[in-house]
């Protein structure tokens, strides 16, 4: 049971500083000079109060790849970053393509207690792209799956993609596409461009992403279904989404923090921490996705948190795994790349990192404004500090962060999940009370 808390002097979005009373997992009062007998008081002077962050794209690896991450360690990392809900991608072993697996993931998240774990179901059996998985059974299971993706693999067969879009309409589901034409990226090692040519590495062309997005928005329009584009990374992709939205197509899109900040110039050092799918792109692409996020073309920021054991990264570039951990650093990178640059404000941060991801994923009682009667999912963030990001900032099982040794602004001081502190004074709570 959560304790009674009085949060004093927090900077509320779109309002004056105020006190927040949390009782029984609910916000019961917002105002000034508030108190409760026996309550713990949290001094939030100078802290921005955000609704608990929601990540629509997290790889928790369990079941099957617990050497990289578990649902417990992954949600501890999420709490450290201010997240109170994460959507778990299905590339586990076994693949999350049945009601049994997604219900297992849901139960493991509930047992861990650090954040809501909402499973994402695979689109195709085994993520092999050959036949549809049990979409309806996963949707009606206790996990109530509404997002389906073969992330890590593209649903490249247009007929399979069309059938999936048609199927999920009946329960207001969404297909989240990993937009990567497999033929155009065979053997690809990094973004195709000047740097790949100079390094002699096989290039990953932007058109491999853009062509799939163009096809799929037209399929979504034809079927009248919802499409979500995962980890959009190129200027051309932004243009296609912008066109599709003007046309009235029901498409949403996400960008990762690393595609908002990092470029393919970092590959010159052959440090595999910077190897990711889709690859880091050109500076022009970084600026374009920032603009797309700022003007609403891109709907959300999603981490694509992808943990790997050290041996999968501490090797030659060609043999290294794709992926980066990102839950603990996400808000800080968005602060640096979008807020400090003046492109968005804190209300926009709440929209793209909490409200919109919860809405797209149809996740109830998350992403709601901090208001009386609402759930006490709260992240209290100090925007005034800056520090070098180190392994001590990481709370999962893997340390493949691209930001190690880099100065980043801000710090999560407190995270409340259902009124319970999961981060207290900047430290993840080791043992959650019953």
PDB file of C-alpha atoms in Angstrom, residues 192-408:
ATOM      1  CA  UNK A 192      24.464   4.869 -46.665  1.00  0.00           C
ATOM      2  CA  UNK A 193      26.266   8.122 -47.370  1.00  0.00           C
ATOM      3  CA  UNK A 194      29.598   9.889 -47.301  1.00  0.00           C
ATOM      4  CA  UNK A 195      30.778   8.255 -44.078  1.00  0.00           C
ATOM      5  CA  UNK A 196      29.938   4.702 -45.207  1.00  0.00           C
ATOM      6  CA  UNK A 197      31.783   5.314 -48.471  1.00  0.00           C
ATOM      7  CA  UNK A 198      34.859   6.605 -46.668  1.00  0.00           C
ATOM      8  CA  UNK A 199      34.858   3.711 -44.184  1.00  0.00           C
ATOM      9  CA  UNK A 200      34.105   1.058 -46.776  1.00  0.00           C
ATOM     10  CA  UNK A 201      31.090  -0.239 -44.864  1.00  0.00           C
ATOM     11  CA  UNK A 202      27.998  -1.486 -46.685  1.00  0.00           C
ATOM     12  CA  UNK A 203      25.412   1.285 -46.716  1.00  0.00           C
ATOM     13  CA  UNK A 204      21.862   1.240 -45.350  1.00  0.00           C
ATOM     14  CA  UNK A 205      19.893   3.522 -47.683  1.00  0.00           C
ATOM     15  CA  UNK A 206      17.182   5.846 -46.463  1.00  0.00           C
ATOM     16  CA  UNK A 207      14.882   4.564 -49.203  1.00  0.00           C
ATOM     17  CA  UNK A 208      14.775   1.158 -47.504  1.00  0.00           C
ATOM     18  CA  UNK A 209      12.807   2.813 -44.691  1.00  0.00           C
ATOM     19  CA  UNK A 210      10.888   5.321 -46.768  1.00  0.00           C
ATOM     20  CA  UNK A 211       9.590   2.845 -49.349  1.00  0.00           C
ATOM     21  CA  UNK A 212       7.992   0.630 -46.683  1.00  0.00           C
ATOM     22  CA  UNK A 213       6.392   3.626 -44.944  1.00  0.00           C
ATOM     23  CA  UNK A 214       4.983   4.863 -48.266  1.00  0.00           C
ATOM     24  CA  UNK A 215       3.524   1.445 -49.035  1.00  0.00           C
ATOM     25  CA  UNK A 216       2.051   0.998 -45.581  1.00  0.00           C
ATOM     26  CA  UNK A 217       0.352   4.372 -45.265  1.00  0.00           C
ATOM     27  CA  UNK A 218      -1.410   3.607 -48.536  1.00  0.00           C
ATOM     28  CA  UNK A 219      -2.416   0.173 -47.250  1.00  0.00           C
ATOM     29  CA  UNK A 220      -3.714   1.751 -44.028  1.00  0.00           C
ATOM     30  CA  UNK A 221      -5.733   4.230 -46.063  1.00  0.00           C
ATOM     31  CA  UNK A 222      -7.136   1.478 -48.272  1.00  0.00           C
ATOM     32  CA  UNK A 223      -8.129  -0.675 -45.304  1.00  0.00           C
ATOM     33  CA  UNK A 224      -9.171   2.192 -43.018  1.00  0.00           C
ATOM     34  CA  UNK A 225      -7.014   0.938 -40.168  1.00  0.00           C
ATOM     35  CA  UNK A 226      -4.423   2.338 -37.763  1.00  0.00           C
ATOM     36  CA  UNK A 227      -0.706   2.195 -38.587  1.00  0.00           C
ATOM     37  CA  UNK A 228       2.179   3.156 -36.312  1.00  0.00           C
ATOM     38  CA  UNK A 229       5.700   3.618 -37.676  1.00  0.00           C
ATOM     39  CA  UNK A 230       8.495   2.544 -35.347  1.00  0.00           C
ATOM     40  CA  UNK A 231      11.785   4.463 -34.931  1.00  0.00           C
ATOM     41  CA  UNK A 232      11.439   6.800 -37.919  1.00  0.00           C
ATOM     42  CA  UNK A 233      14.903   8.119 -38.811  1.00  0.00           C
ATOM     43  CA  UNK A 234      15.110   9.990 -42.127  1.00  0.00           C
ATOM     44  CA  UNK A 235      14.042  13.336 -43.540  1.00  0.00           C
ATOM     45  CA  UNK A 236      12.205  11.549 -46.342  1.00  0.00           C
ATOM     46  CA  UNK A 237      10.215   9.497 -43.831  1.00  0.00           C
ATOM     47  CA  UNK A 238       9.114  12.693 -42.087  1.00  0.00           C
ATOM     48  CA  UNK A 239       7.895  14.051 -45.424  1.00  0.00           C
ATOM     49  CA  UNK A 240       5.876  10.895 -46.115  1.00  0.00           C
ATOM     50  CA  UNK A 241       4.209  10.940 -42.690  1.00  0.00           C
ATOM     51  CA  UNK A 242       3.450  14.636 -43.070  1.00  0.00           C
ATOM     52  CA  UNK A 243       1.817  13.950 -46.458  1.00  0.00           C
ATOM     53  CA  UNK A 244      -0.160  10.999 -45.088  1.00  0.00           C
ATOM     54  CA  UNK A 245      -1.524  12.995 -42.164  1.00  0.00           C
ATOM     55  CA  UNK A 246      -2.603  15.830 -44.442  1.00  0.00           C
ATOM     56  CA  UNK A 247      -4.438  13.207 -46.472  1.00  0.00           C
ATOM     57  CA  UNK A 248      -6.262  12.037 -43.335  1.00  0.00           C
ATOM     58  CA  UNK A 249      -4.620   8.633 -43.045  1.00  0.00           C
ATOM     59  CA  UNK A 250      -4.651   7.159 -39.514  1.00  0.00           C
ATOM     60  CA  UNK A 251      -0.887   6.950 -39.092  1.00  0.00           C
ATOM     61  CA  UNK A 252       1.275   7.776 -36.089  1.00  0.00           C
ATOM     62  CA  UNK A 253       5.056   7.728 -35.831  1.00  0.00           C
ATOM     63  CA  UNK A 254       7.813   7.628 -33.245  1.00  0.00           C
ATOM     64  CA  UNK A 255      11.406   8.836 -33.090  1.00  0.00           C
ATOM     65  CA  UNK A 256      14.057   7.580 -30.676  1.00  0.00           C
ATOM     66  CA  UNK A 257      16.173   9.856 -28.482  1.00  0.00           C
ATOM     67  CA  UNK A 258      19.333   8.699 -30.250  1.00  0.00           C
ATOM     68  CA  UNK A 259      17.986   9.699 -33.650  1.00  0.00           C
ATOM     69  CA  UNK A 260      17.267  13.153 -32.203  1.00  0.00           C
ATOM     70  CA  UNK A 261      20.865  13.649 -31.109  1.00  0.00           C
ATOM     71  CA  UNK A 262      23.460  11.340 -32.667  1.00  0.00           C
ATOM     72  CA  UNK A 263      24.752  11.125 -36.252  1.00  0.00           C
ATOM     73  CA  UNK A 264      26.594   8.616 -38.420  1.00  0.00           C
ATOM     74  CA  UNK A 265      29.830  10.554 -37.880  1.00  0.00           C
ATOM     75  CA  UNK A 266      30.135   8.602 -34.612  1.00  0.00           C
ATOM     76  CA  UNK A 267      30.672   5.376 -36.559  1.00  0.00           C
ATOM     77  CA  UNK A 268      34.148   6.562 -37.566  1.00  0.00           C
ATOM     78  CA  UNK A 269      35.491   5.213 -34.265  1.00  0.00           C
ATOM     79  CA  UNK A 270      33.986   1.727 -34.889  1.00  0.00           C
ATOM     80  CA  UNK A 271      32.539   1.777 -31.356  1.00  0.00           C
ATOM     81  CA  UNK A 272      29.701  -0.738 -31.523  1.00  0.00           C
ATOM     82  CA  UNK A 273      27.706   1.162 -28.905  1.00  0.00           C
ATOM     83  CA  UNK A 274      26.684   3.311 -31.868  1.00  0.00           C
ATOM     84  CA  UNK A 275      25.477   0.379 -33.991  1.00  0.00           C
ATOM     85  CA  UNK A 276      21.702   0.399 -34.102  1.00  0.00           C
ATOM     86  CA  UNK A 277      18.753  -0.446 -36.343  1.00  0.00           C
ATOM     87  CA  UNK A 278      17.779   1.817 -38.050  1.00  0.00           C
ATOM     88  CA  UNK A 279      21.292   3.245 -38.189  1.00  0.00           C
ATOM     89  CA  UNK A 280      22.368   6.655 -37.027  1.00  0.00           C
ATOM     90  CA  UNK A 281      21.728   9.027 -39.916  1.00  0.00           C
ATOM     91  CA  UNK A 282      23.114  12.313 -41.259  1.00  0.00           C
ATOM     92  CA  UNK A 283      22.930  15.649 -39.477  1.00  0.00           C
ATOM     93  CA  UNK A 284      20.277  16.694 -42.021  1.00  0.00           C
ATOM     94  CA  UNK A 285      18.101  13.788 -40.912  1.00  0.00           C
ATOM     95  CA  UNK A 286      18.567  14.642 -37.229  1.00  0.00           C
ATOM     96  CA  UNK A 287      17.403  18.194 -37.861  1.00  0.00           C
ATOM     97  CA  UNK A 288      14.444  16.955 -39.920  1.00  0.00           C
ATOM     98  CA  UNK A 289      13.188  14.543 -37.251  1.00  0.00           C
ATOM     99  CA  UNK A 290      13.550  17.240 -34.610  1.00  0.00           C
ATOM    100  CA  UNK A 291      11.400  19.539 -36.745  1.00  0.00           C
ATOM    101  CA  UNK A 292       8.913  16.713 -37.321  1.00  0.00           C
ATOM    102  CA  UNK A 293       8.588  16.095 -33.593  1.00  0.00           C
ATOM    103  CA  UNK A 294       8.219  19.800 -32.871  1.00  0.00           C
ATOM    104  CA  UNK A 295       5.460  20.363 -35.452  1.00  0.00           C
ATOM    105  CA  UNK A 296       3.508  17.215 -34.546  1.00  0.00           C
ATOM    106  CA  UNK A 297       4.271  15.190 -37.656  1.00  0.00           C
ATOM    107  CA  UNK A 298       6.040  12.706 -35.392  1.00  0.00           C
ATOM    108  CA  UNK A 299       3.734  11.865 -32.496  1.00  0.00           C
ATOM    109  CA  UNK A 300       5.975  10.435 -29.811  1.00  0.00           C
ATOM    110  CA  UNK A 301       9.438   9.706 -28.512  1.00  0.00           C
ATOM    111  CA  UNK A 302      10.053   5.999 -27.847  1.00  0.00           C
ATOM    112  CA  UNK A 303      13.305   4.619 -26.496  1.00  0.00           C
ATOM    113  CA  UNK A 304      13.757   1.366 -28.461  1.00  0.00           C
ATOM    114  CA  UNK A 305      15.627   0.274 -25.306  1.00  0.00           C
ATOM    115  CA  UNK A 306      17.626  -2.708 -26.615  1.00  0.00           C
ATOM    116  CA  UNK A 307      19.956  -4.281 -24.042  1.00  0.00           C
ATOM    117  CA  UNK A 308      22.752  -6.670 -25.053  1.00  0.00           C
ATOM    118  CA  UNK A 309      25.439  -8.481 -23.059  1.00  0.00           C
ATOM    119  CA  UNK A 310      28.873  -6.861 -23.229  1.00  0.00           C
ATOM    120  CA  UNK A 311      30.296  -9.594 -25.442  1.00  0.00           C
ATOM    121  CA  UNK A 312      27.746  -8.752 -28.130  1.00  0.00           C
ATOM    122  CA  UNK A 313      29.087  -5.204 -28.314  1.00  0.00           C
ATOM    123  CA  UNK A 314      32.765  -5.574 -27.370  1.00  0.00           C
ATOM    124  CA  UNK A 315      33.705  -7.019 -30.745  1.00  0.00           C
ATOM    125  CA  UNK A 316      34.399  -5.919 -34.307  1.00  0.00           C
ATOM    126  CA  UNK A 317      31.752  -3.667 -35.848  1.00  0.00           C
ATOM    127  CA  UNK A 318      30.437  -6.178 -38.411  1.00  0.00           C
ATOM    128  CA  UNK A 319      29.845  -8.865 -35.777  1.00  0.00           C
ATOM    129  CA  UNK A 320      28.277  -6.597 -33.154  1.00  0.00           C
ATOM    130  CA  UNK A 321      24.575  -6.632 -32.334  1.00  0.00           C
ATOM    131  CA  UNK A 322      22.330  -3.699 -33.168  1.00  0.00           C
ATOM    132  CA  UNK A 323      20.827  -1.765 -30.293  1.00  0.00           C
ATOM    133  CA  UNK A 324      21.243   0.665 -27.414  1.00  0.00           C
ATOM    134  CA  UNK A 325      19.840   0.917 -23.903  1.00  0.00           C
ATOM    135  CA  UNK A 326      17.885   4.110 -23.468  1.00  0.00           C
ATOM    136  CA  UNK A 327      15.322   4.171 -20.674  1.00  0.00           C
ATOM    137  CA  UNK A 328      17.441   6.013 -18.106  1.00  0.00           C
ATOM    138  CA  UNK A 329      18.708   8.630 -20.579  1.00  0.00           C
ATOM    139  CA  UNK A 330      15.612   9.299 -22.709  1.00  0.00           C
ATOM    140  CA  UNK A 331      14.174  12.324 -20.909  1.00  0.00           C
ATOM    141  CA  UNK A 332      17.612  13.880 -20.517  1.00  0.00           C
ATOM    142  CA  UNK A 333      18.343  13.525 -24.245  1.00  0.00           C
ATOM    143  CA  UNK A 334      14.947  15.009 -25.166  1.00  0.00           C
ATOM    144  CA  UNK A 335      15.692  17.852 -22.748  1.00  0.00           C
ATOM    145  CA  UNK A 336      19.006  18.513 -24.509  1.00  0.00           C
ATOM    146  CA  UNK A 337      17.935  18.054 -28.113  1.00  0.00           C
ATOM    147  CA  UNK A 338      14.424  19.544 -28.006  1.00  0.00           C
ATOM    148  CA  UNK A 339      13.856  21.681 -24.894  1.00  0.00           C
ATOM    149  CA  UNK A 340      17.229  23.400 -24.596  1.00  0.00           C
ATOM    150  CA  UNK A 341      17.121  24.138 -28.331  1.00  0.00           C
ATOM    151  CA  UNK A 342      13.770  25.895 -27.878  1.00  0.00           C
ATOM    152  CA  UNK A 343      11.896  23.535 -30.188  1.00  0.00           C
ATOM    153  CA  UNK A 344       9.393  22.328 -27.553  1.00  0.00           C
ATOM    154  CA  UNK A 345       8.391  23.069 -23.960  1.00  0.00           C
ATOM    155  CA  UNK A 346       7.586  20.855 -21.001  1.00  0.00           C
ATOM    156  CA  UNK A 347       3.924  20.552 -21.971  1.00  0.00           C
ATOM    157  CA  UNK A 348       5.081  19.110 -25.292  1.00  0.00           C
ATOM    158  CA  UNK A 349       7.402  16.716 -23.454  1.00  0.00           C
ATOM    159  CA  UNK A 350       4.406  15.446 -21.487  1.00  0.00           C
ATOM    160  CA  UNK A 351       2.497  15.021 -24.740  1.00  0.00           C
ATOM    161  CA  UNK A 352       5.148  13.108 -26.703  1.00  0.00           C
ATOM    162  CA  UNK A 353       6.507  11.027 -23.809  1.00  0.00           C
ATOM    163  CA  UNK A 354       3.333  10.296 -21.834  1.00  0.00           C
ATOM    164  CA  UNK A 355      -0.057  11.299 -23.215  1.00  0.00           C
ATOM    165  CA  UNK A 356       0.357  10.321 -26.874  1.00  0.00           C
ATOM    166  CA  UNK A 357       2.109   6.965 -26.336  1.00  0.00           C
ATOM    167  CA  UNK A 358      -0.585   5.906 -23.866  1.00  0.00           C
ATOM    168  CA  UNK A 359      -3.281   7.004 -26.308  1.00  0.00           C
ATOM    169  CA  UNK A 360      -1.735   5.206 -29.292  1.00  0.00           C
ATOM    170  CA  UNK A 361      -1.334   2.032 -27.231  1.00  0.00           C
ATOM    171  CA  UNK A 362      -4.831   2.359 -25.718  1.00  0.00           C
ATOM    172  CA  UNK A 363      -3.341   2.073 -22.237  1.00  0.00           C
ATOM    173  CA  UNK A 364      -5.853   3.161 -19.620  1.00  0.00           C
ATOM    174  CA  UNK A 365      -4.905   5.252 -16.564  1.00  0.00           C
ATOM    175  CA  UNK A 366      -1.591   6.361 -17.988  1.00  0.00           C
ATOM    176  CA  UNK A 367      -0.666   9.523 -19.848  1.00  0.00           C
ATOM    177  CA  UNK A 368      -3.332  11.528 -18.039  1.00  0.00           C
ATOM    178  CA  UNK A 369      -2.748  15.066 -16.740  1.00  0.00           C
ATOM    179  CA  UNK A 370      -1.818  15.488 -13.103  1.00  0.00           C
ATOM    180  CA  UNK A 371      -5.224  16.329 -11.681  1.00  0.00           C
ATOM    181  CA  UNK A 372      -7.388  15.556  -8.672  1.00  0.00           C
ATOM    182  CA  UNK A 373      -8.856  12.081  -8.933  1.00  0.00           C
ATOM    183  CA  UNK A 374      -6.214  10.911 -11.367  1.00  0.00           C
ATOM    184  CA  UNK A 375      -3.671   8.138 -10.813  1.00  0.00           C
ATOM    185  CA  UNK A 376      -0.497   9.171  -9.017  1.00  0.00           C
ATOM    186  CA  UNK A 377       1.902   8.273 -11.820  1.00  0.00           C
ATOM    187  CA  UNK A 378       4.351  11.161 -11.498  1.00  0.00           C
ATOM    188  CA  UNK A 379       7.922  11.951 -12.531  1.00  0.00           C
ATOM    189  CA  UNK A 380       9.674  14.811 -10.728  1.00  0.00           C
ATOM    190  CA  UNK A 381      12.559  16.073 -12.825  1.00  0.00           C
ATOM    191  CA  UNK A 382      15.289  18.579 -11.992  1.00  0.00           C
ATOM    192  CA  UNK A 383      16.123  20.481 -15.213  1.00  0.00           C
ATOM    193  CA  UNK A 384      18.728  22.716 -13.574  1.00  0.00           C
ATOM    194  CA  UNK A 385      21.518  20.179 -13.083  1.00  0.00           C
ATOM    195  CA  UNK A 386      23.940  18.571 -15.508  1.00  0.00           C
ATOM    196  CA  UNK A 387      26.146  15.523 -15.122  1.00  0.00           C
ATOM    197  CA  UNK A 388      28.279  13.052 -17.008  1.00  0.00           C
ATOM    198  CA  UNK A 389      26.311   9.912 -17.850  1.00  0.00           C
ATOM    199  CA  UNK A 390      28.053   6.828 -16.428  1.00  0.00           C
ATOM    200  CA  UNK A 391      27.355   3.163 -15.808  1.00  0.00           C
ATOM    201  CA  UNK A 392      26.165   4.165 -12.331  1.00  0.00           C
ATOM    202  CA  UNK A 393      23.167   5.769 -14.071  1.00  0.00           C
ATOM    203  CA  UNK A 394      22.170   2.419 -15.588  1.00  0.00           C
ATOM    204  CA  UNK A 395      19.916   0.055 -13.659  1.00  0.00           C
ATOM    205  CA  UNK A 396      19.327  -2.797 -16.100  1.00  0.00           C
ATOM    206  CA  UNK A 397      21.524  -5.795 -16.857  1.00  0.00           C
ATOM    207  CA  UNK A 398      23.277  -4.310 -19.883  1.00  0.00           C
ATOM    208  CA  UNK A 399      25.451  -1.235 -20.264  1.00  0.00           C
ATOM    209  CA  UNK A 400      25.387  -0.633 -24.042  1.00  0.00           C
ATOM    210  CA  UNK A 401      24.521   3.057 -23.769  1.00  0.00           C
ATOM    211  CA  UNK A 402      25.807   5.481 -26.420  1.00  0.00           C
ATOM    212  CA  UNK A 403      25.917   8.295 -23.844  1.00  0.00           C
ATOM    213  CA  UNK A 404      28.557   6.936 -21.452  1.00  0.00           C
ATOM    214  CA  UNK A 405      31.047   9.700 -20.708  1.00  0.00           C
ATOM    215  CA  UNK A 406      28.780  12.366 -22.220  1.00  0.00           C
ATOM    216  CA  UNK A 407      27.382  15.330 -20.289  1.00  0.00           C
ATOM    217  CA  UNK A 408      23.581  15.359 -20.206  1.00  0.00           C
TER     218      UNK A 408
END
